[in-house]
Amino acid sequence: MRTRSVLAILIVGVILSAAIACGPPLEPVKTPPGTAAPLPAVSETFTVGDEVVIGDFRITVTGTRTSAGAGLFSPAPGHVWFVVECVLENMHATNSQIVSSLMMFGLVDKDGRSMSHALTGDIRGQLDGELGVGRRMTGEIAWEVPVGSRGLELLFKPDLLRAGQAIFRLGDL
């Protein structure tokens, strides 16, 4: 009897998980600065300064920089830290959102190679933690990138269970 109950609970859990994962994909939409209503997306990729609404977030990439490190911490030879500054805003009407820079952000080059997150003290603000309704969070994320990398793109995926991401073209080192 106990085995049947456990099995029934597992089956219901699998069905619910599948139903959640099969939700509609998230589609990023560019918005003019300071507006609430999104405009139809003109392209699949965005650039520094574009305000993009995707899922329950509005994201703006405000700038990039490189760093050679300082003191004991520095990138590997032939690499630099590529730092991206972003502003995130929780657009959900009633719920706080959890932000994780490691799980929601990625950096790839022109060939689609993923770059490794850099754990460095050379960033101003973090994009991690709870983001309340209507609140904004500004911070930087760093990756270790080979010198001379081309076609760098920031990937922002706000929902791990649904398809859809915003892609920001950041250029070359």
CSV table of N, CA, C and O in Angstrom, one decimal, residues 2-67:
chain,number,residue,atom,x,y,z
A,2,ARG,N,1.9,1.3,0.8
A,2,ARG,CA,2.8,2.4,0.9
A,2,ARG,C,3.5,2.6,-0.4
A,2,ARG,O,3.7,3.8,-0.8
A,3,THR,N,3.9,1.6,-1.1
A,3,THR,CA,4.6,1.6,-2.3
A,3,THR,C,3.7,2.3,-3.4
A,3,THR,O,4.2,3.1,-4.2
A,4,ARG,N,2.4,2.0,-3.4
A,4,ARG,CA,1.5,2.5,-4.4
A,4,ARG,C,1.3,4.0,-4.1
A,4,ARG,O,1.3,4.8,-5.1
A,5,SER,N,1.3,4.4,-2.9
A,5,SER,CA,1.2,5.9,-2.6
A,5,SER,C,2.4,6.7,-3.0
A,5,SER,O,2.3,7.7,-3.6
A,6,VAL,N,3.6,6.1,-2.8
A,6,VAL,CA,4.8,6.8,-3.2
A,6,VAL,C,4.9,6.8,-4.7
A,6,VAL,O,5.2,7.9,-5.3
A,7,LEU,N,4.5,5.7,-5.4
A,7,LEU,CA,4.5,5.7,-6.8
A,7,LEU,C,3.5,6.7,-7.4
A,7,LEU,O,3.8,7.4,-8.4
A,8,ALA,N,2.3,6.8,-6.8
A,8,ALA,CA,1.3,7.8,-7.3
A,8,ALA,C,1.8,9.2,-7.1
A,8,ALA,O,1.6,10.1,-8.0
A,9,ILE,N,2.5,9.5,-6.0
A,9,ILE,CA,3.0,10.9,-5.8
A,9,ILE,C,4.1,11.2,-6.8
A,9,ILE,O,4.2,12.3,-7.4
A,10,LEU,N,5.0,10.2,-7.1
A,10,LEU,CA,6.0,10.4,-8.1
A,10,LEU,C,5.4,10.6,-9.5
A,10,LEU,O,5.9,11.5,-10.2
A,11,ILE,N,4.4,9.9,-9.9
A,11,ILE,CA,3.8,10.1,-11.2
A,11,ILE,C,3.2,11.4,-11.3
A,11,ILE,O,3.3,12.1,-12.3
A,12,VAL,N,2.4,11.9,-10.3
A,12,VAL,CA,1.8,13.2,-10.3
A,12,VAL,C,2.9,14.3,-10.4
A,12,VAL,O,2.8,15.2,-11.1
A,13,GLY,N,4.0,14.1,-9.7
A,13,GLY,CA,5.1,15.1,-9.7
A,13,GLY,C,5.7,15.2,-11.1
A,13,GLY,O,6.0,16.2,-11.6
A,14,VAL,N,5.9,14.0,-11.8
A,14,VAL,CA,6.5,14.0,-13.1
A,14,VAL,C,5.5,14.7,-14.1
A,14,VAL,O,5.9,15.5,-14.9
A,15,ILE,N,4.2,14.4,-14.0
A,15,ILE,CA,3.2,15.1,-14.9
A,15,ILE,C,3.2,16.6,-14.7
A,15,ILE,O,3.2,17.3,-15.6
A,16,LEU,N,3.2,17.0,-13.4
A,16,LEU,CA,3.2,18.5,-13.1
A,16,LEU,C,4.5,19.1,-13.7
A,16,LEU,O,4.5,20.2,-14.2
A,17,SER,N,5.6,18.5,-13.5
A,17,SER,CA,6.9,19.0,-14.0
A,17,SER,C,6.9,19.2,-15.5
A,17,SER,O,7.3,20.2,-16.1
A,18,ALA,N,6.4,18.1,-16.2
A,18,ALA,CA,6.3,18.2,-17.6
A,18,ALA,C,5.3,19.3,-18.1
A,18,ALA,O,5.6,20.0,-19.1
A,19,ALA,N,4.2,19.5,-17.4
A,19,ALA,CA,3.3,20.5,-17.7
A,19,ALA,C,3.9,21.9,-17.6
A,19,ALA,O,3.7,22.8,-18.4
A,20,ILE,N,4.7,22.1,-16.5
A,20,ILE,CA,5.3,23.4,-16.3
A,20,ILE,C,6.4,23.7,-17.4
A,20,ILE,O,6.5,24.7,-17.9
A,21,ALA,N,7.2,22.6,-17.7
A,21,ALA,CA,8.2,22.8,-18.7
A,21,ALA,C,7.7,23.0,-20.1
A,21,ALA,O,8.4,23.5,-20.9
A,22,CYS,N,6.5,22.6,-20.4
A,22,CYS,CA,5.9,22.7,-21.7
A,22,CYS,C,5.2,24.1,-21.9
A,22,CYS,O,4.5,24.2,-22.8
A,23,GLY,N,5.4,25.0,-21.0
A,23,GLY,CA,4.8,26.3,-21.2
A,23,GLY,C,5.3,27.0,-22.4
A,23,GLY,O,6.2,26.6,-23.0
A,24,PRO,N,4.6,28.1,-22.8
A,24,PRO,CA,5.1,28.8,-24.0
A,24,PRO,C,6.5,29.4,-23.8
A,24,PRO,O,6.9,29.7,-22.8
A,25,PRO,N,7.2,29.4,-24.9
A,25,PRO,CA,8.6,30.0,-24.9
A,25,PRO,C,8.6,31.5,-24.5
A,25,PRO,O,7.6,32.2,-24.9
A,26,LEU,N,9.6,31.9,-23.9
A,26,LEU,CA,9.7,33.3,-23.6
A,26,LEU,C,10.3,34.0,-24.9
A,26,LEU,O,11.2,33.5,-25.5
A,27,GLU,N,9.7,35.2,-25.2
A,27,GLU,CA,10.2,35.9,-26.4
A,27,GLU,C,10.7,37.3,-25.9
A,27,GLU,O,9.9,38.1,-25.4
A,28,PRO,N,11.9,37.7,-26.2
A,28,PRO,CA,12.4,39.0,-25.8
A,28,PRO,C,11.8,40.1,-26.7
A,28,PRO,O,11.7,39.9,-27.9
A,29,VAL,N,11.4,41.2,-26.1
A,29,VAL,CA,10.8,42.3,-26.8
A,29,VAL,C,11.5,43.6,-26.4
A,29,VAL,O,11.6,43.9,-25.2
A,30,LYS,N,12.0,44.3,-27.4
A,30,LYS,CA,12.7,45.6,-27.2
A,30,LYS,C,11.7,46.6,-26.8
A,30,LYS,O,10.6,46.7,-27.4
A,31,THR,N,12.0,47.5,-25.8
A,31,THR,CA,11.1,48.5,-25.4
A,31,THR,C,11.9,49.9,-25.4
A,31,THR,O,13.0,49.9,-25.1
A,32,PRO,N,11.2,50.9,-25.7
A,32,PRO,CA,11.8,52.2,-25.7
A,32,PRO,C,12.1,52.6,-24.2
A,32,PRO,O,11.4,52.2,-23.3
A,33,PRO,N,13.2,53.3,-23.9
A,33,PRO,CA,13.6,53.6,-22.5
A,33,PRO,C,12.4,54.3,-21.8
A,33,PRO,O,11.8,55.2,-22.3
A,34,GLY,N,12.2,53.8,-20.6
A,34,GLY,CA,11.1,54.4,-19.7
A,34,GLY,C,9.7,54.1,-20.0
A,34,GLY,O,8.8,54.6,-19.4
A,35,THR,N,9.5,53.1,-20.9
A,35,THR,CA,8.1,52.7,-21.2
A,35,THR,C,7.8,51.4,-20.7
A,35,THR,O,8.6,50.6,-20.4
A,36,ALA,N,6.5,51.2,-20.4
A,36,ALA,CA,6.0,49.9,-19.9
A,36,ALA,C,5.6,48.9,-21.0
A,36,ALA,O,5.7,47.7,-20.9
A,37,ALA,N,5.1,49.4,-22.1
A,37,ALA,CA,4.5,48.6,-23.1
A,37,ALA,C,5.6,48.2,-24.1
A,37,ALA,O,6.3,49.1,-24.7
A,38,PRO,N,5.8,46.9,-24.3
A,38,PRO,CA,6.9,46.5,-25.3
A,38,PRO,C,6.4,46.7,-26.7
A,38,PRO,O,5.3,46.7,-27.0
A,39,LEU,N,7.4,46.9,-27.6
A,39,LEU,CA,7.2,47.0,-29.0
A,39,LEU,C,7.5,45.6,-29.6
A,39,LEU,O,8.3,44.9,-29.0
A,40,PRO,N,7.0,45.3,-30.8
A,40,PRO,CA,7.4,44.0,-31.4
A,40,PRO,C,8.9,44.0,-31.7
A,40,PRO,O,9.5,45.0,-32.0
A,41,ALA,N,9.5,42.8,-31.5
A,41,ALA,CA,10.9,42.7,-31.7
A,41,ALA,C,11.2,42.8,-33.2
A,41,ALA,O,10.5,42.3,-34.0
A,42,VAL,N,12.3,43.6,-33.5
A,42,VAL,CA,12.7,43.8,-34.9
A,42,VAL,C,13.7,42.8,-35.3
A,42,VAL,O,13.9,42.5,-36.4
A,43,SER,N,14.5,42.3,-34.3
A,43,SER,CA,15.5,41.4,-34.6
A,43,SER,C,15.6,40.4,-33.4
A,43,SER,O,15.0,40.6,-32.3
A,44,GLU,N,16.4,39.4,-33.6
A,44,GLU,CA,16.6,38.4,-32.5
A,44,GLU,C,17.7,38.8,-31.5
A,44,GLU,O,17.7,38.2,-30.4
A,45,THR,N,18.5,39.7,-31.9
A,45,THR,CA,19.6,40.1,-31.1
A,45,THR,C,19.5,41.6,-30.7
A,45,THR,O,18.8,42.3,-31.4
A,46,PHE,N,20.2,41.9,-29.6
A,46,PHE,CA,20.1,43.3,-29.1
A,46,PHE,C,21.5,43.8,-28.9
A,46,PHE,O,22.5,43.1,-29.0
A,47,THR,N,21.6,45.1,-28.6
A,47,THR,CA,22.9,45.7,-28.4
A,47,THR,C,23.0,46.4,-27.0
A,47,THR,O,21.9,46.6,-26.4
A,48,VAL,N,24.1,46.9,-26.7
A,48,VAL,CA,24.3,47.7,-25.4
A,48,VAL,C,23.4,48.9,-25.5
A,48,VAL,O,23.3,49.6,-26.5
A,49,GLY,N,22.6,49.1,-24.4
A,49,GLY,CA,21.7,50.2,-24.3
A,49,GLY,C,20.3,49.8,-24.5
A,49,GLY,O,19.4,50.6,-24.2
A,50,ASP,N,20.0,48.7,-25.2
A,50,ASP,CA,18.6,48.3,-25.5
A,50,ASP,C,18.0,47.8,-24.2
A,50,ASP,O,18.6,47.1,-23.4
A,51,GLU,N,16.7,48.3,-24.0
A,51,GLU,CA,15.9,47.8,-22.9
A,51,GLU,C,15.1,46.6,-23.5
A,51,GLU,O,14.4,46.8,-24.5
A,52,VAL,N,15.2,45.4,-22.9
A,52,VAL,CA,14.5,44.3,-23.4
A,52,VAL,C,13.7,43.7,-22.3
A,52,VAL,O,14.1,43.5,-21.2
A,53,VAL,N,12.4,43.4,-22.6
A,53,VAL,CA,11.5,42.7,-21.7
A,53,VAL,C,11.4,41.2,-22.1
A,53,VAL,O,11.1,40.9,-23.3
A,54,ILE,N,11.8,40.3,-21.2
A,54,ILE,CA,11.6,38.9,-21.4
A,54,ILE,C,11.2,38.2,-20.1
A,54,ILE,O,11.8,38.4,-19.1
A,55,GLY,N,10.1,37.4,-20.2
A,55,GLY,CA,9.6,36.8,-19.0
A,55,GLY,C,9.1,37.9,-18.1
A,55,GLY,O,8.5,38.9,-18.4
A,56,ASP,N,9.5,37.8,-16.8
A,56,ASP,CA,9.2,38.8,-15.8
A,56,ASP,C,10.3,39.8,-15.5
A,56,ASP,O,10.3,40.5,-14.5
A,57,PHE,N,11.2,40.0,-16.5
A,57,PHE,CA,12.3,40.9,-16.3
A,57,PHE,C,12.4,41.9,-17.4
A,57,PHE,O,12.1,41.6,-18.6
A,58,ARG,N,12.9,43.1,-17.1
A,58,ARG,CA,13.4,44.0,-18.1
A,58,ARG,C,14.9,44.1,-17.8
A,58,ARG,O,15.3,44.3,-16.7
A,59,ILE,N,15.7,43.9,-18.9
A,59,ILE,CA,17.1,43.9,-18.8
A,59,ILE,C,17.7,44.9,-19.7
A,59,ILE,O,17.2,45.0,-20.9
A,60,THR,N,18.7,45.6,-19.3
A,60,THR,CA,19.5,46.6,-20.1
A,60,THR,C,20.9,46.3,-19.8
A,60,THR,O,21.4,46.3,-18.7
A,61,VAL,N,21.7,46.0,-20.9
A,61,VAL,CA,23.1,46.0,-20.8
A,61,VAL,C,23.7,47.4,-20.9
A,61,VAL,O,23.4,48.0,-22.0
A,62,THR,N,24.3,47.9,-19.9
A,62,THR,CA,24.7,49.3,-19.9
A,62,THR,C,26.1,49.5,-20.3
A,62,THR,O,26.5,50.7,-20.6
A,63,GLY,N,27.0,48.5,-20.3
A,63,GLY,CA,28.3,48.7,-20.7
A,63,GLY,C,29.2,47.4,-20.5
A,63,GLY,O,28.8,46.5,-19.9
A,64,THR,N,30.4,47.5,-21.1
A,64,THR,CA,31.4,46.4,-20.9
A,64,THR,C,32.7,47.0,-20.7
A,64,THR,O,33.0,48.2,-21.0
A,65,ARG,N,33.6,46.2,-20.1
A,65,ARG,CA,35.0,46.7,-19.9
A,65,ARG,C,35.8,45.4,-19.7
A,65,ARG,O,35.3,44.3,-19.6
A,66,THR,N,37.2,45.6,-19.8
A,66,THR,CA,38.1,44.5,-19.5
A,66,THR,C,38.9,44.8,-18.3
A,66,THR,O,39.0,45.9,-17.9
A,67,SER,N,39.4,43.7,-17.7
A,67,SER,CA,40.2,43.9,-16.5
A,67,SER,C,41.4,42.9,-16.5
A,67,SER,O,41.1,41.7,-16.8
